[in-house]
CSV table of C-alpha atoms in Angstrom, one decimal:
chain,number,residue,atom,x,y,z
A,278,UNK,CA,0.0,0.0,0.0
A,279,UNK,CA,2.8,2.4,0.8
A,280,UNK,CA,4.4,1.9,-2.6
A,281,UNK,CA,1.1,2.3,-4.4
A,282,UNK,CA,0.4,5.6,-2.5
A,283,UNK,CA,3.8,6.9,-3.2
A,284,UNK,CA,3.6,6.1,-7.0
A,285,UNK,CA,0.1,7.7,-7.2
A,286,UNK,CA,1.2,11.0,-5.5
A,287,UNK,CA,4.6,11.1,-7.4
A,288,UNK,CA,2.8,10.5,-10.7
A,289,UNK,CA,0.4,13.4,-10.0
A,290,UNK,CA,3.2,15.7,-9.0
A,291,UNK,CA,5.4,14.7,-11.9
A,292,UNK,CA,2.7,15.0,-14.6
A,293,UNK,CA,1.5,18.4,-13.1
A,294,UNK,CA,4.9,20.0,-13.0
A,295,UNK,CA,5.9,18.6,-16.4
A,296,UNK,CA,2.7,20.1,-17.9
A,297,UNK,CA,3.6,23.4,-16.3
A,298,UNK,CA,6.9,23.4,-18.3
A,299,UNK,CA,5.3,22.1,-21.5
A,300,UNK,CA,2.4,24.5,-21.6
A,301,UNK,CA,3.0,27.3,-24.1
A,302,UNK,CA,-0.5,28.7,-23.9
A,303,UNK,CA,-0.2,30.2,-20.4
A,304,UNK,CA,-3.4,28.6,-19.2
A,305,UNK,CA,-2.0,26.0,-16.7
A,306,UNK,CA,0.1,28.1,-14.4
A,307,UNK,CA,-3.0,29.5,-12.7
A,308,UNK,CA,-3.7,26.0,-11.3
A,309,UNK,CA,-0.2,24.4,-11.3
A,310,UNK,CA,2.2,27.1,-10.4
A,311,UNK,CA,2.2,26.0,-6.7
A,312,UNK,CA,4.0,22.8,-7.8
A,313,UNK,CA,7.1,24.9,-8.7
A,314,UNK,CA,6.8,26.9,-5.5
A,315,UNK,CA,7.0,23.8,-3.2
A,316,UNK,CA,10.4,22.8,-4.7
A,317,UNK,CA,13.0,23.1,-2.0
A,318,UNK,CA,15.6,25.3,-3.5
A,319,UNK,CA,13.2,27.8,-5.2
A,320,UNK,CA,11.4,28.1,-1.9
A,321,UNK,CA,14.7,28.7,-0.1
A,322,UNK,CA,15.8,31.4,-2.6
A,323,UNK,CA,12.4,33.0,-2.3
A,324,UNK,CA,12.8,33.0,1.5
A,325,UNK,CA,9.4,31.2,1.7
A,326,UNK,CA,9.8,30.2,5.3
A,327,UNK,CA,6.4,28.5,5.5
A,328,UNK,CA,7.1,26.1,2.6
A,329,UNK,CA,10.6,25.3,3.9
A,330,UNK,CA,9.2,24.7,7.4
A,331,UNK,CA,6.5,22.3,6.1
A,332,UNK,CA,9.0,20.4,3.9
A,333,UNK,CA,11.3,19.9,6.9
A,334,UNK,CA,8.4,18.9,9.1
A,335,UNK,CA,7.3,16.4,6.5
A,336,UNK,CA,10.9,15.0,6.4
A,337,UNK,CA,11.0,14.7,10.2
A,338,UNK,CA,7.7,12.8,10.2
A,339,UNK,CA,7.9,10.7,7.1
A,340,UNK,CA,11.5,10.7,6.0
A,341,UNK,CA,12.8,11.8,2.6
A,342,UNK,CA,9.4,11.7,0.8
A,343,UNK,CA,10.2,15.0,-0.9
A,344,UNK,CA,12.8,13.2,-3.0
A,345,UNK,CA,10.4,10.4,-4.1
A,346,UNK,CA,7.2,12.4,-4.4
A,347,UNK,CA,7.7,16.1,-4.9
A,348,UNK,CA,11.1,16.4,-6.7
A,349,UNK,CA,10.5,15.8,-10.5
A,350,UNK,CA,14.1,14.9,-11.1
A,351,UNK,CA,13.8,12.2,-8.4
A,352,UNK,CA,10.6,10.8,-10.0
A,353,UNK,CA,12.3,10.8,-13.4
A,354,UNK,CA,15.2,8.7,-12.0
A,355,UNK,CA,12.6,6.3,-10.6
A,356,UNK,CA,11.2,5.9,-14.1
A,357,UNK,CA,14.6,5.1,-15.6
A,358,UNK,CA,15.4,2.8,-12.6
A,359,UNK,CA,12.1,0.9,-13.2
A,360,UNK,CA,13.0,0.4,-16.8
A,361,UNK,CA,16.5,-0.8,-15.7
A,362,UNK,CA,14.8,-3.4,-13.3
A,363,UNK,CA,12.7,-4.6,-16.2
A,364,UNK,CA,15.9,-5.6,-18.1
A,365,UNK,CA,17.5,-7.1,-15.0
A,366,UNK,CA,15.7,-7.8,-11.7
A,367,UNK,CA,17.3,-7.6,-8.3
A,368,UNK,CA,20.2,-5.5,-9.7
A,369,UNK,CA,21.0,-3.3,-6.7
A,370,UNK,CA,23.4,-3.9,-3.8
A,371,UNK,CA,24.2,-2.2,-0.5
A,372,UNK,CA,27.0,0.4,-0.5
A,373,UNK,CA,28.3,2.7,2.2
A,374,UNK,CA,27.5,6.4,2.1
A,375,UNK,CA,30.1,8.6,0.2
A,376,UNK,CA,30.0,11.3,2.9
A,377,UNK,CA,33.0,13.2,1.6
A,378,UNK,CA,31.6,13.4,-1.9
A,379,UNK,CA,28.2,14.6,-0.6
A,380,UNK,CA,29.9,17.2,1.6
A,381,UNK,CA,32.0,18.4,-1.4
A,382,UNK,CA,28.9,19.1,-3.6
A,383,UNK,CA,27.0,20.7,-0.8
A,384,UNK,CA,30.0,23.0,0.0
A,385,UNK,CA,30.3,23.9,-3.6
A,386,UNK,CA,26.6,24.8,-3.8
A,387,UNK,CA,26.7,26.9,-0.6
A,388,UNK,CA,29.9,28.8,-1.7
A,389,UNK,CA,28.3,29.4,-5.2
A,390,UNK,CA,25.2,30.8,-3.6
A,391,UNK,CA,27.2,33.1,-1.3
A,392,UNK,CA,29.5,34.5,-4.1
A,393,UNK,CA,26.7,34.6,-6.6
A,394,UNK,CA,28.1,32.0,-9.1
A,395,UNK,CA,24.7,31.2,-10.5
A,396,UNK,CA,26.0,28.7,-13.2
A,397,UNK,CA,27.2,26.2,-10.5
A,398,UNK,CA,24.0,26.6,-8.5
A,399,UNK,CA,21.8,25.9,-11.6
A,400,UNK,CA,24.0,23.0,-12.6
A,401,UNK,CA,23.7,21.2,-9.3
A,402,UNK,CA,20.1,22.1,-8.3
A,403,UNK,CA,17.7,19.1,-9.0
A,404,UNK,CA,14.7,21.2,-9.9
A,405,UNK,CA,16.8,23.4,-12.2
A,406,UNK,CA,18.2,20.3,-13.9
A,407,UNK,CA,14.7,19.0,-14.6
A,408,UNK,CA,13.6,22.4,-15.8
A,409,UNK,CA,16.5,22.4,-18.3
A,410,UNK,CA,15.4,19.0,-19.6
A,411,UNK,CA,11.7,19.9,-19.8
A,412,UNK,CA,12.2,23.3,-21.5
A,413,UNK,CA,15.0,22.4,-23.9
A,414,UNK,CA,14.1,18.8,-24.8
A,415,UNK,CA,10.5,17.9,-23.9
A,416,UNK,CA,8.8,21.2,-24.7
A,417,UNK,CA,10.0,21.3,-28.4
A,418,UNK,CA,8.8,17.7,-28.8
A,419,UNK,CA,5.5,18.7,-27.3
A,420,UNK,CA,5.2,21.7,-29.6
A,421,UNK,CA,6.0,19.6,-32.6
A,422,UNK,CA,3.2,17.2,-31.7
A,423,UNK,CA,0.9,20.1,-31.3
A,424,UNK,CA,1.9,21.4,-34.8
A,425,UNK,CA,1.0,18.1,-36.3
A,426,UNK,CA,-2.5,18.4,-34.7
A,427,UNK,CA,-2.6,22.0,-35.9
A,428,UNK,CA,-1.8,21.0,-39.4
A,429,UNK,CA,-4.6,18.4,-39.4
A,430,UNK,CA,-7.1,20.8,-37.8
A,431,UNK,CA,-6.4,23.5,-40.4
A,432,UNK,CA,-7.2,21.1,-43.2
A,433,UNK,CA,-10.4,20.1,-41.4
A,434,UNK,CA,-11.4,23.8,-41.0
A,435,UNK,CA,-11.1,23.5,-37.2
A,436,UNK,CA,-9.6,26.0,-34.7
A,437,UNK,CA,-9.1,23.4,-32.0
A,438,UNK,CA,-5.3,23.6,-32.5
A,439,UNK,CA,-2.9,26.2,-33.9
A,440,UNK,CA,0.7,25.8,-35.0
A,441,UNK,CA,3.5,27.5,-33.0
A,442,UNK,CA,7.2,28.3,-33.8
A,443,UNK,CA,9.7,25.7,-32.5
A,444,UNK,CA,13.1,27.2,-32.2
A,445,UNK,CA,16.5,26.7,-30.5
A,446,UNK,CA,16.6,29.1,-27.5
A,447,UNK,CA,20.2,28.3,-26.7
A,448,UNK,CA,22.4,25.6,-28.2
A,449,UNK,CA,24.9,25.4,-25.3
A,450,UNK,CA,22.1,24.9,-22.8
A,451,UNK,CA,20.4,22.4,-25.1
A,452,UNK,CA,23.6,20.4,-25.2
A,453,UNK,CA,23.9,20.6,-21.4
A,454,UNK,CA,20.3,19.4,-21.0
A,455,UNK,CA,21.0,16.4,-23.3
A,456,UNK,CA,24.1,15.6,-21.3
A,457,UNK,CA,22.3,15.9,-18.0
A,458,UNK,CA,19.5,13.6,-19.3
A,459,UNK,CA,22.1,11.1,-20.6
A,460,UNK,CA,23.9,11.1,-17.2
A,461,UNK,CA,20.7,10.5,-15.3
A,462,UNK,CA,19.7,7.6,-17.6
A,463,UNK,CA,23.0,5.8,-17.1
A,464,UNK,CA,23.2,6.3,-13.4
A,465,UNK,CA,19.5,5.5,-12.7
A,466,UNK,CA,19.4,2.5,-15.1
A,467,UNK,CA,22.5,1.0,-13.5
A,468,UNK,CA,22.4,2.1,-9.8
A,469,UNK,CA,19.1,3.7,-9.1
A,470,UNK,CA,19.4,6.8,-6.9
A,471,UNK,CA,23.1,7.4,-7.3
A,472,UNK,CA,22.6,11.1,-8.3
A,473,UNK,CA,20.3,11.8,-5.4
A,474,UNK,CA,22.5,10.2,-2.8
A,475,UNK,CA,25.9,11.4,-4.1
A,476,UNK,CA,25.5,14.6,-6.0
A,477,UNK,CA,22.3,16.3,-5.1
A,478,UNK,CA,22.8,19.1,-2.4
A,479,UNK,CA,19.1,19.2,-1.6
A,480,UNK,CA,19.0,15.5,-0.9
A,481,UNK,CA,22.0,15.9,1.4
A,482,UNK,CA,20.4,18.7,3.4
A,483,UNK,CA,17.2,16.7,3.8
A,484,UNK,CA,19.2,13.7,4.9
A,485,UNK,CA,20.2,15.5,8.1
A,486,UNK,CA,16.6,15.6,9.1
A,487,UNK,CA,15.6,12.2,7.7
A,488,UNK,CA,18.0,10.5,10.2
A,489,UNK,CA,15.6,11.6,12.9
A,490,UNK,CA,12.3,10.9,11.1
A,491,UNK,CA,9.5,9.4,13.2
A,492,UNK,CA,8.3,6.9,10.6
A,493,UNK,CA,11.0,4.7,9.1
A,494,UNK,CA,11.6,1.5,7.3
A,495,UNK,CA,12.3,-1.0,10.2
A,496,UNK,CA,13.4,-4.6,10.4
A,497,UNK,CA,11.7,-7.4,12.4
A,498,UNK,CA,14.8,-9.5,12.9
A,499,UNK,CA,12.7,-12.5,14.0
A,500,UNK,CA,11.0,-12.7,10.6
A,501,UNK,CA,14.0,-11.9,8.5
A,502,UNK,CA,15.6,-14.8,6.6
A,503,UNK,CA,18.5,-12.9,5.2
A,504,UNK,CA,17.4,-13.5,1.7
A,505,UNK,CA,18.9,-10.2,0.6
A,506,UNK,CA,15.9,-9.3,-1.6
A,507,UNK,CA,15.4,-6.0,0.2
A,508,UNK,CA,19.0,-4.9,-0.6
A,509,UNK,CA,18.7,-6.1,-4.1
A,510,UNK,CA,15.6,-3.9,-4.7
A,511,UNK,CA,16.7,-0.8,-2.8
A,512,UNK,CA,17.4,1.9,-5.4
A,513,UNK,CA,19.1,4.0,-2.7
A,514,UNK,CA,21.6,1.2,-1.9
A,515,UNK,CA,20.9,2.0,1.8
A,516,UNK,CA,19.8,-1.4,3.2
A,517,UNK,CA,22.3,-3.8,4.7
A,518,UNK,CA,20.4,-7.0,5.2
A,519,UNK,CA,23.4,-8.7,6.9
A,520,UNK,CA,23.2,-6.3,9.9
A,521,UNK,CA,19.5,-5.5,9.5
A,522,UNK,CA,20.2,-1.8,9.3
A,523,UNK,CA,18.9,1.0,7.0
A,524,UNK,CA,20.8,4.2,6.3
A,525,UNK,CA,17.9,6.6,6.8
A,526,UNK,CA,19.9,9.6,5.4
A,527,UNK,CA,19.7,8.0,2.0
A,528,UNK,CA,16.3,6.2,2.2
A,529,UNK,CA,13.7,7.9,0.0
A,530,UNK,CA,10.8,5.8,1.5
A,531,UNK,CA,9.9,4.4,-1.9
A,532,UNK,CA,8.5,1.2,-0.4
A,533,UNK,CA,10.1,-1.2,-2.9
A,534,UNK,CA,11.9,-3.1,-0.1
A,535,UNK,CA,8.6,-3.8,1.7
A,536,UNK,CA,7.0,-4.9,-1.5
A,537,UNK,CA,9.9,-7.3,-2.3
A,538,UNK,CA,10.1,-8.9,1.2
A,539,UNK,CA,8.3,-12.2,1.1
A,540,UNK,CA,8.5,-12.8,4.9
A,541,UNK,CA,6.9,-9.5,6.2
A,542,UNK,CA,10.2,-8.6,7.9
A,543,UNK,CA,10.0,-4.9,6.9
A,544,UNK,CA,7.5,-2.3,7.9
A,545,UNK,CA,7.1,1.4,7.7
A,546,UNK,CA,6.3,2.5,11.3
A,547,UNK,CA,7.2,4.6,14.2
A,548,UNK,CA,8.9,3.2,17.3
A,549,UNK,CA,8.2,-0.3,18.5
A,550,UNK,CA,5.3,0.8,20.6
A,551,UNK,CA,3.6,2.9,17.9
A,552,UNK,CA,2.7,2.0,14.4
A,553,UNK,CA,0.1,3.3,11.9
A,554,UNK,CA,-2.0,1.4,9.5
A,555,UNK,CA,-1.3,2.0,5.8
A,556,UNK,CA,-4.6,3.8,5.4
A,557,UNK,CA,-3.8,6.3,8.1
A,558,UNK,CA,-0.3,6.8,6.9
A,559,UNK,CA,-1.6,7.5,3.4
A,560,UNK,CA,-4.2,10.0,4.8
A,561,UNK,CA,-1.5,11.8,6.7
A,562,UNK,CA,0.9,11.9,3.8
A,563,UNK,CA,-1.7,13.1,1.3
A,564,UNK,CA,-3.0,15.8,3.8
A,565,UNK,CA,0.5,17.1,4.4
A,566,UNK,CA,1.2,17.4,0.7
A,567,UNK,CA,-2.1,19.2,0.0
A,568,UNK,CA,-1.4,21.6,2.9
A,569,UNK,CA,2.0,22.4,1.5
A,570,UNK,CA,0.4,23.1,-1.9
A,571,UNK,CA,-2.1,25.4,-0.3
A,572,UNK,CA,0.6,27.3,1.5
A,573,UNK,CA,2.6,27.7,-1.7
A,574,UNK,CA,-0.3,29.0,-3.7
A,575,UNK,CA,-0.4,32.3,-1.9
A,576,UNK,CA,3.8,34.3,-30.9
A,577,UNK,CA,3.6,36.5,-33.4
A,578,UNK,CA,5.0,35.6,-36.9
A,579,UNK,CA,6.8,38.0,-39.1
A,580,UNK,CA,4.8,38.1,-42.3
A,581,UNK,CA,6.2,39.3,-45.6
A,582,UNK,CA,3.1,39.0,-47.7
A,583,UNK,CA,4.8,36.3,-49.7
A,584,UNK,CA,6.7,38.9,-51.7
A,585,UNK,CA,10.2,38.4,-50.3
A,586,UNK,CA,12.1,36.1,-48.1
A,587,UNK,CA,13.1,37.9,-44.9
A,588,UNK,CA,16.5,37.3,-43.5
A,589,UNK,CA,16.5,36.2,-39.9
A,590,UNK,CA,17.5,38.8,-37.3
A,591,UNK,CA,20.7,38.3,-35.3
A,592,UNK,CA,20.9,39.2,-31.6
A,593,UNK,CA,23.1,42.2,-31.0
A,594,UNK,CA,26.0,42.2,-28.6
A,595,UNK,CA,24.7,44.1,-25.5
A,596,UNK,CA,27.0,45.7,-23.0
A,597,UNK,CA,24.5,44.9,-20.3
A,598,UNK,CA,22.0,42.0,-20.6
A,599,UNK,CA,18.3,42.9,-20.3
A,600,UNK,CA,16.5,41.1,-17.4
A,601,UNK,CA,12.7,40.9,-17.0
A,602,UNK,CA,10.6,43.5,-15.3
A,603,UNK,CA,10.4,42.6,-11.6
A,604,UNK,CA,13.9,41.2,-11.4
A,605,UNK,CA,14.9,44.5,-9.8
A,606,UNK,CA,18.6,44.4,-10.8
A,607,UNK,CA,21.0,42.0,-12.6
A,608,UNK,CA,22.7,41.3,-9.2
A,609,UNK,CA,19.4,40.4,-7.5
A,610,UNK,CA,18.3,38.3,-10.5
A,611,UNK,CA,21.5,36.3,-10.8
A,612,UNK,CA,21.7,35.6,-7.1
A,613,UNK,CA,18.0,34.4,-6.7
A,614,UNK,CA,17.5,32.7,-10.0
A,615,UNK,CA,17.8,28.9,-9.9
A,616,UNK,CA,17.9,28.6,-13.7
A,617,UNK,CA,14.8,26.3,-13.8
A,618,UNK,CA,13.8,27.8,-17.2
A,619,UNK,CA,10.1,28.0,-16.2
A,620,UNK,CA,9.9,31.6,-17.2
A,621,UNK,CA,11.6,30.8,-20.5
A,622,UNK,CA,9.1,28.0,-21.3
A,623,UNK,CA,6.1,30.2,-20.2
A,624,UNK,CA,7.1,33.4,-22.1
A,625,UNK,CA,4.4,33.9,-24.7
A,626,UNK,CA,6.4,36.5,-26.7
A,627,UNK,CA,9.6,34.5,-27.3
A,628,UNK,CA,11.6,37.1,-25.5
A,629,UNK,CA,13.3,35.1,-22.8
A,630,UNK,CA,16.0,32.6,-23.4
A,631,UNK,CA,19.0,31.2,-21.5
A,632,UNK,CA,22.2,33.2,-21.5
A,633,UNK,CA,25.2,31.8,-23.3
A,634,UNK,CA,27.6,33.6,-21.0
A,635,UNK,CA,29.8,31.1,-19.3
A,636,UNK,CA,29.6,32.9,-15.9
A,637,UNK,CA,25.8,33.2,-16.1
A,638,UNK,CA,25.0,30.1,-18.1
A,639,UNK,CA,21.3,29.3,-17.9
A,640,UNK,CA,20.3,32.7,-16.5
A,641,UNK,CA,17.3,33.8,-18.5
A,642,UNK,CA,17.9,37.1,-20.4
A,643,UNK,CA,15.8,39.0,-22.9
A,644,UNK,CA,16.3,39.4,-26.6
A,645,UNK,CA,13.9,40.7,-29.3
A,646,UNK,CA,14.4,38.8,-32.5
A,647,UNK,CA,11.0,37.0,-32.2
A,648,UNK,CA,8.9,39.4,-30.2
A,649,UNK,CA,9.0,42.1,-27.6
A,650,UNK,CA,8.1,42.4,-23.9
A,651,UNK,CA,4.4,43.4,-24.1
A,652,UNK,CA,3.4,45.9,-21.4
A,653,UNK,CA,0.3,43.9,-20.6
A,654,UNK,CA,2.1,40.6,-20.0
A,655,UNK,CA,3.2,39.7,-16.5
A,656,UNK,CA,3.5,35.9,-16.8
A,657,UNK,CA,7.2,35.5,-15.9
A,658,UNK,CA,6.7,37.1,-12.5
A,659,UNK,CA,3.6,35.0,-11.9
A,660,UNK,CA,5.4,31.7,-12.5
A,661,UNK,CA,8.8,32.4,-10.9
A,662,UNK,CA,9.0,30.1,-7.8
A,663,UNK,CA,12.3,31.5,-6.5
A,664,UNK,CA,11.4,35.2,-6.1
A,665,UNK,CA,14.1,36.1,-8.7
A,666,UNK,CA,11.3,37.8,-10.7
A,667,UNK,CA,8.9,39.5,-8.4
A,668,UNK,CA,5.3,39.7,-9.5
A,669,UNK,CA,4.2,43.1,-10.8
A,670,UNK,CA,0.8,44.3,-12.0
A,671,UNK,CA,0.2,45.6,-15.5
A,672,UNK,CA,0.2,49.3,-14.6
A,673,UNK,CA,3.4,49.0,-12.6
A,674,UNK,CA,5.1,47.1,-15.4
A,675,UNK,CA,4.7,50.0,-17.8
A,676,UNK,CA,6.6,52.3,-15.5
A,677,UNK,CA,9.6,49.9,-14.9
A,678,UNK,CA,12.7,50.8,-17.0
A,679,UNK,CA,14.7,47.7,-17.6
A,680,UNK,CA,16.8,49.3,-20.3
A,681,UNK,CA,16.8,52.0,-23.0
A,682,UNK,CA,16.9,52.0,-26.8
A,683,UNK,CA,20.1,53.0,-28.7
A,684,UNK,CA,20.0,54.1,-32.3
A,685,UNK,CA,22.6,52.6,-34.7
A,686,UNK,CA,22.8,54.9,-37.7
A,687,UNK,CA,24.8,52.6,-40.0
A,688,UNK,CA,22.0,49.9,-40.0
A,689,UNK,CA,19.0,52.2,-40.6
A,690,UNK,CA,17.3,51.6,-43.9
A,691,UNK,CA,16.4,55.3,-44.1
A,692,UNK,CA,20.2,56.0,-44.3
A,693,UNK,CA,21.4,52.9,-46.2
A,694,UNK,CA,18.5,52.6,-48.7
A,695,UNK,CA,17.1,56.1,-48.7
A,696,UNK,CA,13.5,55.0,-47.9
A,697,UNK,CA,11.1,56.3,-45.3
A,698,UNK,CA,10.4,54.1,-42.4
A,699,UNK,CA,9.5,55.2,-38.9
A,700,UNK,CA,8.5,51.7,-37.7
A,701,UNK,CA,10.2,52.2,-34.4
A,702,UNK,CA,8.4,55.5,-33.6
A,703,UNK,CA,5.0,54.2,-34.7
A,704,UNK,CA,5.2,51.0,-32.5
A,705,UNK,CA,6.8,52.4,-29.4
A,706,UNK,CA,4.2,51.8,-26.6
A,707,UNK,CA,5.9,54.4,-24.3
A,708,UNK,CA,6.1,57.2,-26.9
A,709,UNK,CA,9.8,57.5,-26.3
A,710,UNK,CA,10.8,57.7,-30.0
A,711,UNK,CA,10.3,60.5,-32.5
A,712,UNK,CA,11.5,60.9,-36.0
A,713,UNK,CA,13.9,63.8,-36.7
A,714,UNK,CA,16.0,64.9,-39.6
A,715,UNK,CA,19.4,63.4,-39.7
A,716,UNK,CA,20.8,66.9,-40.5
A,717,UNK,CA,18.6,69.5,-38.8
A,718,UNK,CA,19.8,72.1,-41.3
A,719,UNK,CA,18.8,70.1,-44.3
A,720,UNK,CA,15.1,69.0,-44.6
A,721,UNK,CA,16.0,66.7,-47.5
A,722,UNK,CA,18.1,64.4,-45.4
A,723,UNK,CA,16.6,61.1,-44.1
A,724,UNK,CA,14.4,61.1,-41.0
A,725,UNK,CA,15.8,58.9,-38.3
A,726,UNK,CA,14.7,58.0,-34.7
A,727,UNK,CA,15.7,60.0,-31.7
A,728,UNK,CA,15.2,58.2,-28.4
A,729,UNK,CA,14.1,59.9,-25.2
A,730,UNK,CA,16.0,57.7,-22.7
A,731,UNK,CA,14.0,59.0,-19.7
A,732,UNK,CA,10.7,57.7,-21.2
A,733,UNK,CA,12.0,54.5,-22.7
A,734,UNK,CA,11.2,51.3,-20.7
A,735,UNK,CA,13.3,48.9,-22.7
A,736,UNK,CA,10.4,46.7,-23.9
A,737,UNK,CA,12.1,46.1,-27.3
A,738,UNK,CA,9.2,46.8,-29.5
A,739,UNK,CA,11.4,49.1,-31.6
A,740,UNK,CA,14.1,46.5,-32.0
A,741,UNK,CA,11.6,43.8,-32.9
A,742,UNK,CA,9.8,45.8,-35.6
A,743,UNK,CA,12.9,47.3,-37.2
A,744,UNK,CA,13.1,46.1,-40.8
A,745,UNK,CA,16.9,46.2,-40.9
A,746,UNK,CA,18.6,42.8,-41.4
A,747,UNK,CA,20.4,41.0,-40.0
A,748,UNK,CA,21.1,43.6,-37.2
A,749,UNK,CA,18.4,46.1,-36.2
A,750,UNK,CA,19.1,49.8,-36.5
A,751,UNK,CA,17.8,50.3,-32.9
A,752,UNK,CA,18.6,48.0,-30.0
A,753,UNK,CA,18.0,47.9,-26.2
A,754,UNK,CA,20.8,48.1,-23.7
A,755,UNK,CA,20.0,46.7,-20.3
A,756,UNK,CA,20.3,48.5,-17.0
A,757,UNK,CA,22.2,47.0,-14.1
A,758,UNK,CA,19.5,48.3,-11.7
A,759,UNK,CA,16.0,48.8,-12.9
A,760,UNK,CA,14.4,52.2,-12.5
A,761,UNK,CA,10.8,53.5,-12.2
A,762,UNK,CA,9.7,56.3,-14.4
């Protein structure tokens, strides 16, 4: 019963949080965003004391159920491990804890957080690793499947589905996601929870509390026949059947050992005087997870009319990267962001994508080749679970200056081709651009944009609609610290 309850709850959590990453319509985050907010590291970065307290309390009562029920990367490893067991049963063996290695990764994580080295934090964090895989690998496949349905619906004169652009947001991060997925497949297929109990810093933090959990996997030595089936089916390699001991710091309370014991020598219970029925344990576990959830809940296409083939735009080299409204400053954003890529997958305008900078790899930044940051869109702040992007309302967003536009004369079609344009001025939602004569003493000279930096909010509408190719004649430079205008 314990194993069945765990599989049911883990399946619901995993499917929900995966759909949160896959959804490109922006409709699911209203109901599912709490699943991201109950992840340990995002809650810690957001200083969500209530969620952290509840997760630690759950660990003190039930053991490391966070790792086997709540964490999507842990559940994904269970799937790969289950497939590995299908090819070879009873494949696991007991091994001693690699304490020095776990301490090393935890120390590396803590130091990286303190000094603001976001790339290391995002590389080691389990939720961020899964977000990378979901956004870079799974979402494009999901969108391709949607496009097939959209193609069929179009020919059936139906509007049930519509096609969307599938594009490479960041090649380095895509390669990193594939490498992470491959590593997890190999480790989980061969040895079960090796990543969780050797590399994962979150798992190591929770292991300190799991040692003192009230409910644990316990041996009844009188019933045990030393058949070793519990050790051979323990994905955490934490059961030593010879000494009848369980390393509770690594046990993720999956229930596989109880299910495999033919003599009833293992049970999930409190001390010898107190035990709970499976039904009551299931009720307590379900209630706790629901309570945690309740606490945490607190593209346009460029059309050319078929007359000409438009050259794709190339992202300009910005002196300062542009970060989303609500991120307050580049320093605040880089220190709080866990690199889970949820804002990237949820951005409806194609503006957010992972940075390729080696020191800020996986940090979402803004670029305007495929769209601009619409003043009425506040989705990134709504879905961010770590507090790196604070939620702002629509009126407030229009007054946040995340950067300012810069005119590049050599790229402007009015100068290079001698044609009238003015796209940037016409489409600026802040009214920060006006067209002026290139030479104020000669009315025959081309009219070019002049930017009022005090009024510009850095939304990128001008850069997006600029017809110059491959580089826009007007681009947005980010601000280290956001301003209000």
